[in-house]
GROMACS .gro file of C-alpha atoms in nm:
model
  269
    1MET     CA    1   0.311   0.580  -4.596
    2LEU     CA    2   0.334   0.259  -4.392
    3GLN     CA    3   0.715   0.276  -4.383
    4ASN     CA    4   0.704   0.636  -4.263
    5THR     CA    5   0.456   0.541  -3.992
    6ILE     CA    6   0.679   0.255  -3.874
    7ARG     CA    7   0.984   0.484  -3.868
    8LEU     CA    8   0.792   0.745  -3.669
    9PHE     CA    9   0.681   0.480  -3.419
   10ILE     CA   10   1.037   0.348  -3.372
   11PHE     CA   11   1.167   0.703  -3.327
   12PHE     CA   12   0.901   0.766  -3.061
   13LEU     CA   13   1.000   0.455  -2.867
   14ALA     CA   14   1.370   0.543  -2.886
   15ALA     CA   15   1.306   0.898  -2.767
   16LEU     CA   16   1.090   0.772  -2.482
   17PHE     CA   17   1.362   0.531  -2.373
   18PHE     CA   18   1.643   0.786  -2.370
   19PHE     CA   19   1.461   1.082  -2.220
   20GLN     CA   20   1.331   0.873  -1.928
   21GLN     CA   21   1.678   0.762  -1.815
   22ASP     CA   22   1.789   0.850  -1.461
   23GLY     CA   23   2.132   0.857  -1.302
   24HIS     CA   24   2.211   0.550  -1.095
   25SER     CA   25   2.374   0.688  -0.784
   26GLN     CA   26   2.430   0.459  -0.488
   27ILE     CA   27   2.180   0.652  -0.274
   28LEU     CA   28   1.824   0.668  -0.400
   29ASN     CA   29   1.701   1.026  -0.436
   30ILE     CA   30   1.365   0.968  -0.268
   31GLU     CA   31   1.290   1.340  -0.255
   32ARG     CA   32   1.275   1.371  -0.632
   33HIS     CA   33   1.012   1.096  -0.647
   34ARG     CA   34   0.799   1.240  -0.366
   35LEU     CA   35   0.445   1.326  -0.476
   36GLN     CA   36   0.255   1.604  -0.301
   37ALA     CA   37  -0.089   1.543  -0.156
   38ASP     CA   38  -0.391   1.652  -0.356
   39THR     CA   39  -0.680   1.734  -0.121
   40ALA     CA   40  -0.925   1.573  -0.363
   41LYS     CA   41  -0.732   1.246  -0.404
   42SER     CA   42  -0.624   0.959  -0.180
   43TRP     CA   43  -0.417   0.788  -0.452
   44MET     CA   44  -0.160   0.943  -0.684
   45VAL     CA   45   0.015   0.728  -0.946
   46ASN     CA   46   0.242   0.801  -1.238
   47GLY     CA   47   0.462   0.576  -1.448
   48THR     CA   48   0.647   0.543  -1.776
   49ILE     CA   49   0.767   0.260  -1.995
   50GLY     CA   50   1.006   0.267  -2.289
   51LEU     CA   51   1.150   0.023  -2.540
   52ARG     CA   52   1.429   0.044  -2.797
   53ILE     CA   53   1.532  -0.210  -3.062
   54TYR     CA   54   1.810  -0.116  -3.303
   55ASN     CA   55   1.990  -0.302  -3.583
   56ARG     CA   56   2.238  -0.115  -3.800
   57SER     CA   57   2.591  -0.175  -3.925
   58ALA     CA   58   2.838  -0.064  -4.186
   59ALA     CA   59   2.915  -0.418  -4.303
   60ALA     CA   60   2.703  -0.730  -4.336
   61ASP     CA   61   2.947  -0.938  -4.128
   62SER     CA   62   2.959  -0.694  -3.833
   63PRO     CA   63   2.603  -0.623  -3.721
   64VAL     CA   64   2.525  -0.401  -3.427
   65ASP     CA   65   2.215  -0.510  -3.240
   66MET     CA   66   2.082  -0.307  -2.951
   67PHE     CA   67   1.789  -0.388  -2.725
   68GLY     CA   68   1.679  -0.187  -2.425
   69TYR     CA   69   1.384  -0.109  -2.206
   70ASN     CA   70   1.308   0.102  -1.904
   71ALA     CA   71   1.011   0.140  -1.676
   72ASN     CA   72   0.931   0.327  -1.359
   73LEU     CA   73   0.633   0.354  -1.128
   74ASN     CA   74   0.561   0.604  -0.852
   75ALA     CA   75   0.251   0.553  -0.637
   76VAL     CA   76   0.147   0.724  -0.313
   77TYR     CA   77  -0.152   0.661  -0.090
   78PHE     CA   78  -0.267   0.932   0.155
   79SER     CA   79  -0.469   0.800   0.447
   80GLY     CA   80  -0.522   1.139   0.609
   81ARG     CA   81  -0.248   1.164   0.868
   82HIS     CA   82  -0.003   0.930   0.696
   83SER     CA   83   0.127   0.863   0.343
   84TYR     CA   84   0.263   0.543   0.190
   85ALA     CA   85   0.484   0.538  -0.120
   86PHE     CA   86   0.587   0.264  -0.363
   87ILE     CA   87   0.864   0.345  -0.611
   88GLY     CA   88   1.010   0.109  -0.870
   89GLN     CA   89   1.247   0.145  -1.162
   90LEU     CA   90   1.407  -0.088  -1.417
   91ASP     CA   91   1.668   0.003  -1.680
   92TYR     CA   92   1.822  -0.250  -1.917
   93LEU     CA   93   2.039  -0.206  -2.228
   94LYS     CA   94   2.205  -0.486  -2.428
   95ILE     CA   95   2.445  -0.429  -2.721
   96ASN     CA   96   2.505  -0.743  -2.928
   97ASP     CA   97   2.569  -1.014  -2.666
   98SER     CA   98   2.687  -0.782  -2.389
   99ASP     CA   99   2.475  -0.636  -2.110
  100PHE     CA  100   2.572  -0.269  -2.109
  101LEU     CA  101   2.329  -0.150  -1.842
  102ASN     CA  102   2.122  -0.346  -1.591
  103PHE     CA  103   1.985  -0.144  -1.301
  104GLY     CA  104   1.672  -0.149  -1.088
  105PHE     CA  105   1.519  -0.092  -0.747
  106LEU     CA  106   1.201  -0.128  -0.544
  107HIS     CA  107   1.146   0.117  -0.259
  108LEU     CA  108   0.870   0.125   0.004
  109ARG     CA  109   0.826   0.422   0.240
  110ALA     CA  110   0.575   0.531   0.503
  111ASN     CA  111   0.565   0.895   0.616
  112LEU     CA  112   0.374   0.912   0.946
  113PHE     CA  113   0.202   1.242   1.033
  114HIS     CA  114   0.330   1.389   0.707
  115HIS     CA  115   0.138   1.717   0.752
  116ASN     CA  116   0.323   1.798   1.075
  117PRO     CA  117   0.649   1.995   1.090
  118SER     CA  118   0.807   1.681   1.239
  119SER     CA  119   0.719   1.345   1.086
  120ILE     CA  120   0.849   0.988   1.100
  121GLU     CA  121   0.973   0.796   0.796
  122ILE     CA  122   1.000   0.416   0.776
  123PHE     CA  123   1.150   0.263   0.461
  124GLY     CA  124   1.286  -0.048   0.294
  125GLN     CA  125   1.458  -0.106  -0.040
  126ILE     CA  126   1.609  -0.369  -0.264
  127SER     CA  127   1.825  -0.268  -0.560
  128TYR     CA  128   2.087  -0.394  -0.802
  129ASP     CA  129   2.340  -0.236  -1.038
  130ASN     CA  130   2.509  -0.511  -1.239
  131PHE     CA  131   2.722  -0.268  -1.439
  132ARG     CA  132   2.901  -0.160  -1.118
  133GLY     CA  133   2.897  -0.510  -0.970
  134LEU     CA  134   2.625  -0.463  -0.708
  135ASP     CA  135   2.366  -0.742  -0.688
  136PRO     CA  136   2.177  -0.693  -0.469
  137ARG     CA  137   2.158  -0.431  -0.193
  138ILE     CA  138   1.891  -0.475   0.073
  139LEU     CA  139   1.822  -0.214   0.339
  140PHE     CA  140   1.560  -0.099   0.587
  141GLY     CA  141   1.551   0.186   0.833
  142ALA     CA  142   1.364   0.476   0.993
  143GLY     CA  143   1.419   0.842   1.065
  144LEU     CA  144   1.284   1.183   1.153
  145ARG     CA  145   1.187   1.435   0.884
  146GLN     CA  146   1.191   1.793   1.011
  147ARG     CA  147   1.047   2.091   0.823
  148LEU     CA  148   1.291   2.376   0.886
  149MET     CA  149   1.129   2.633   0.658
  150ASP     CA  150   0.796   2.656   0.479
  151SER     CA  151   0.711   2.981   0.304
  152LYS     CA  152   0.514   3.073  -0.006
  153ASN     CA  153   0.812   3.017  -0.235
  154SER     CA  154   1.057   2.801  -0.036
  155THR     CA  155   1.071   2.482   0.168
  156LEU     CA  156   1.363   2.329   0.357
  157HIS     CA  157   1.362   1.980   0.514
  158LEU     CA  158   1.616   1.793   0.724
  159GLY     CA  159   1.613   1.415   0.753
  160ILE     CA  160   1.800   1.222   1.025
  161GLY     CA  161   1.780   0.846   1.061
  162ALA     CA  162   1.947   0.506   1.074
  163LEU     CA  163   1.941   0.199   0.851
  164PHE     CA  164   2.069  -0.156   0.829
  165GLU     CA  165   2.221  -0.247   0.494
  166SER     CA  166   2.342  -0.570   0.330
  167GLU     CA  167   2.538  -0.558   0.004
  168TRP     CA  168   2.679  -0.818  -0.234
  169TRP     CA  169   2.954  -0.688  -0.463
  170LYS     CA  170   3.125  -0.869  -0.750
  171HIS     CA  171   3.495  -0.787  -0.773
  172PRO     CA  172   3.571  -0.633  -1.116
  173SER     CA  173   3.900  -0.819  -1.171
  174LEU     CA  174   3.886  -1.123  -0.940
  175GLU     CA  175   3.647  -1.416  -0.945
  176LYS     CA  176   3.499  -1.347  -0.606
  177THR     CA  177   3.201  -1.185  -0.439
  178VAL     CA  178   3.221  -0.965  -0.131
  179ASP     CA  179   2.922  -0.942   0.102
  180VAL     CA  180   2.903  -0.684   0.382
  181GLN     CA  181   2.651  -0.569   0.641
  182TYR     CA  182   2.646  -0.227   0.805
  183LEU     CA  183   2.445  -0.023   1.051
  184LYS     CA  184   2.454   0.335   0.920
  185SER     CA  185   2.330   0.681   0.991
  186THR     CA  186   2.144   0.830   0.695
  187ASN     CA  187   2.081   1.204   0.663
  188TYR     CA  188   1.960   1.446   0.401
  189LEU     CA  189   1.893   1.815   0.345
  190SER     CA  190   1.630   1.911   0.088
  191PHE     CA  191   1.561   2.262  -0.048
  192ARG     CA  192   1.302   2.385  -0.295
  193HIS     CA  193   1.251   2.741  -0.420
  194THR     CA  194   1.015   2.887  -0.678
  195PHE     CA  195   1.157   3.211  -0.812
  196ASN     CA  196   0.843   3.295  -1.006
  197GLU     CA  197   0.580   3.119  -1.214
  198TYR     CA  198   0.846   3.035  -1.475
  199VAL     CA  199   1.159   2.923  -1.282
  200ASP     CA  200   1.181   2.650  -1.018
  201PHE     CA  201   1.489   2.522  -0.832
  202ASN     CA  202   1.531   2.221  -0.605
  203ALA     CA  203   1.830   2.042  -0.458
  204ILE     CA  204   1.899   1.762  -0.212
  205VAL     CA  205   2.214   1.619  -0.056
  206TYR     CA  206   2.233   1.277   0.117
  207TYR     CA  207   2.504   1.161   0.355
  208GLN     CA  208   2.539   0.807   0.492
  209LEU     CA  209   2.800   0.700   0.744
  210GLY     CA  210   2.885   0.350   0.864
  211TYR     CA  211   3.166   0.176   1.050
  212ASP     CA  212   3.356  -0.118   0.902
  213ARG     CA  213   3.458  -0.340   1.193
  214ASP     CA  214   3.679  -0.562   0.974
  215LEU     CA  215   3.894  -0.268   0.865
  216SER     CA  216   3.838  -0.058   1.180
  217THR     CA  217   3.747   0.243   0.970
  218ALA     CA  218   3.447   0.453   0.875
  219ARG     CA  219   3.287   0.443   0.532
  220ASN     CA  220   3.063   0.714   0.396
  221ARG     CA  221   2.862   0.791   0.085
  222THR     CA  222   2.750   1.131  -0.040
  223SER     CA  223   2.493   1.188  -0.310
  224GLY     CA  224   2.328   1.498  -0.447
  225VAL     CA  225   2.086   1.622  -0.710
  226VAL     CA  226   2.031   1.976  -0.837
  227ASN     CA  227   1.739   2.059  -1.067
  228LEU     CA  228   1.665   2.389  -1.240
  229ASN     CA  229   1.350   2.407  -1.452
  230ALA     CA  230   1.237   2.705  -1.657
  231ARG     CA  231   0.902   2.735  -1.834
  232LEU     CA  232   0.962   2.909  -2.165
  233SER     CA  233   0.603   2.912  -2.285
  234ARG     CA  234   0.272   2.741  -2.223
  235ILE     CA  235   0.403   2.433  -2.406
  236PHE     CA  236   0.784   2.430  -2.377
  237SER     CA  237   1.009   2.408  -2.070
  238LEU     CA  238   1.386   2.389  -2.025
  239THR     CA  239   1.498   2.123  -1.774
  240ASN     CA  240   1.846   2.089  -1.624
  241SER     CA  241   1.958   1.821  -1.379
  242PHE     CA  242   2.295   1.741  -1.224
  243GLU     CA  243   2.342   1.427  -1.011
  244PHE     CA  244   2.655   1.307  -0.835
  245SER     CA  245   2.762   1.032  -0.599
  246TYR     CA  246   3.086   0.986  -0.408
  247GLU     CA  247   3.192   0.658  -0.249
  248HIS     CA  248   3.449   0.727   0.025
  249LYS     CA  249   3.593   0.373   0.049
  250PRO     CA  250   3.434   0.138  -0.205
  251ILE     CA  251   3.386  -0.226  -0.106
  252VAL     CA  252   3.548  -0.332  -0.436
  253PRO     CA  253   3.760  -0.122  -0.678
  254ILE     CA  254   3.510   0.097  -0.867
  255THR     CA  255   3.501   0.462  -0.971
  256ARG     CA  256   3.451   0.664  -0.653
  257PHE     CA  257   3.292   0.971  -0.805
  258ILE     CA  258   3.021   0.941  -1.069
  259PHE     CA  259   2.795   1.211  -1.209
  260HIS     CA  260   2.515   1.256  -1.457
  261PHE     CA  261   2.416   1.586  -1.622
  262LYS     CA  262   2.101   1.621  -1.828
  263THR     CA  263   1.958   1.918  -2.012
  264GLY     CA  264   1.677   1.934  -2.259
  265PHE     CA  265   1.338   2.064  -2.358
  266THR     CA  266   1.007   1.930  -2.236
  267MET     CA  267   0.687   1.970  -2.437
  268SER     CA  268   0.353   1.961  -2.254
  269LEU     CA  269   0.033   1.952  -2.459
   0.00000   0.00000   0.00000
């Protein structure tokens, strides 16, 4: 009985770790983390934490040890006319002596006059992605968020702004680090639609554009997320998510286009 309980506990931790993973695109999808105001609450907070420890091998002299954890926190404070958000995420996975995944970010954002059709956003972020050689990225900026459509079933928002960004990249094949600073425009288009009480769709596309004075050329990044959720019953839901990111001219040689597709069932009790 005790062994079965321990196995069930380990399985739960492993499932929690894997099902909470997010894609690590170069542009943070702030819209997916945005919490909506509850008229009865000033604070809204949610978070998850997961852990996985694994030891299994076919031979005694070739063990496979895996250790990983992930955690995320999403908190929003509504002061009446304004809202303030804190978002953090950590993902780490180590296989034997090699770090396979090491990603994280902290994001702060203020949305001034968030109830109005036109609102102002001020934000700052620090992030790292050791697997792709980024450690760290620091940015801050501001922009205008415009509500283009707001009906019973659909909403459409346009964001236009500017940011200052500093990045430190490790070259994948050379023993050197490249640091760059850019002033960029940052823009997004966000759409949500509820087909009925069972099916919900939302999508967002980000576009950032900066000018590299050293190379006398423009650099841009594009990132997008598409989510389609279907409630199958009172308990079970089908969730589908596709994320992508395209780096027009990477600072160091890395894969330009990356994507992450997830599909699965969610159980709510």
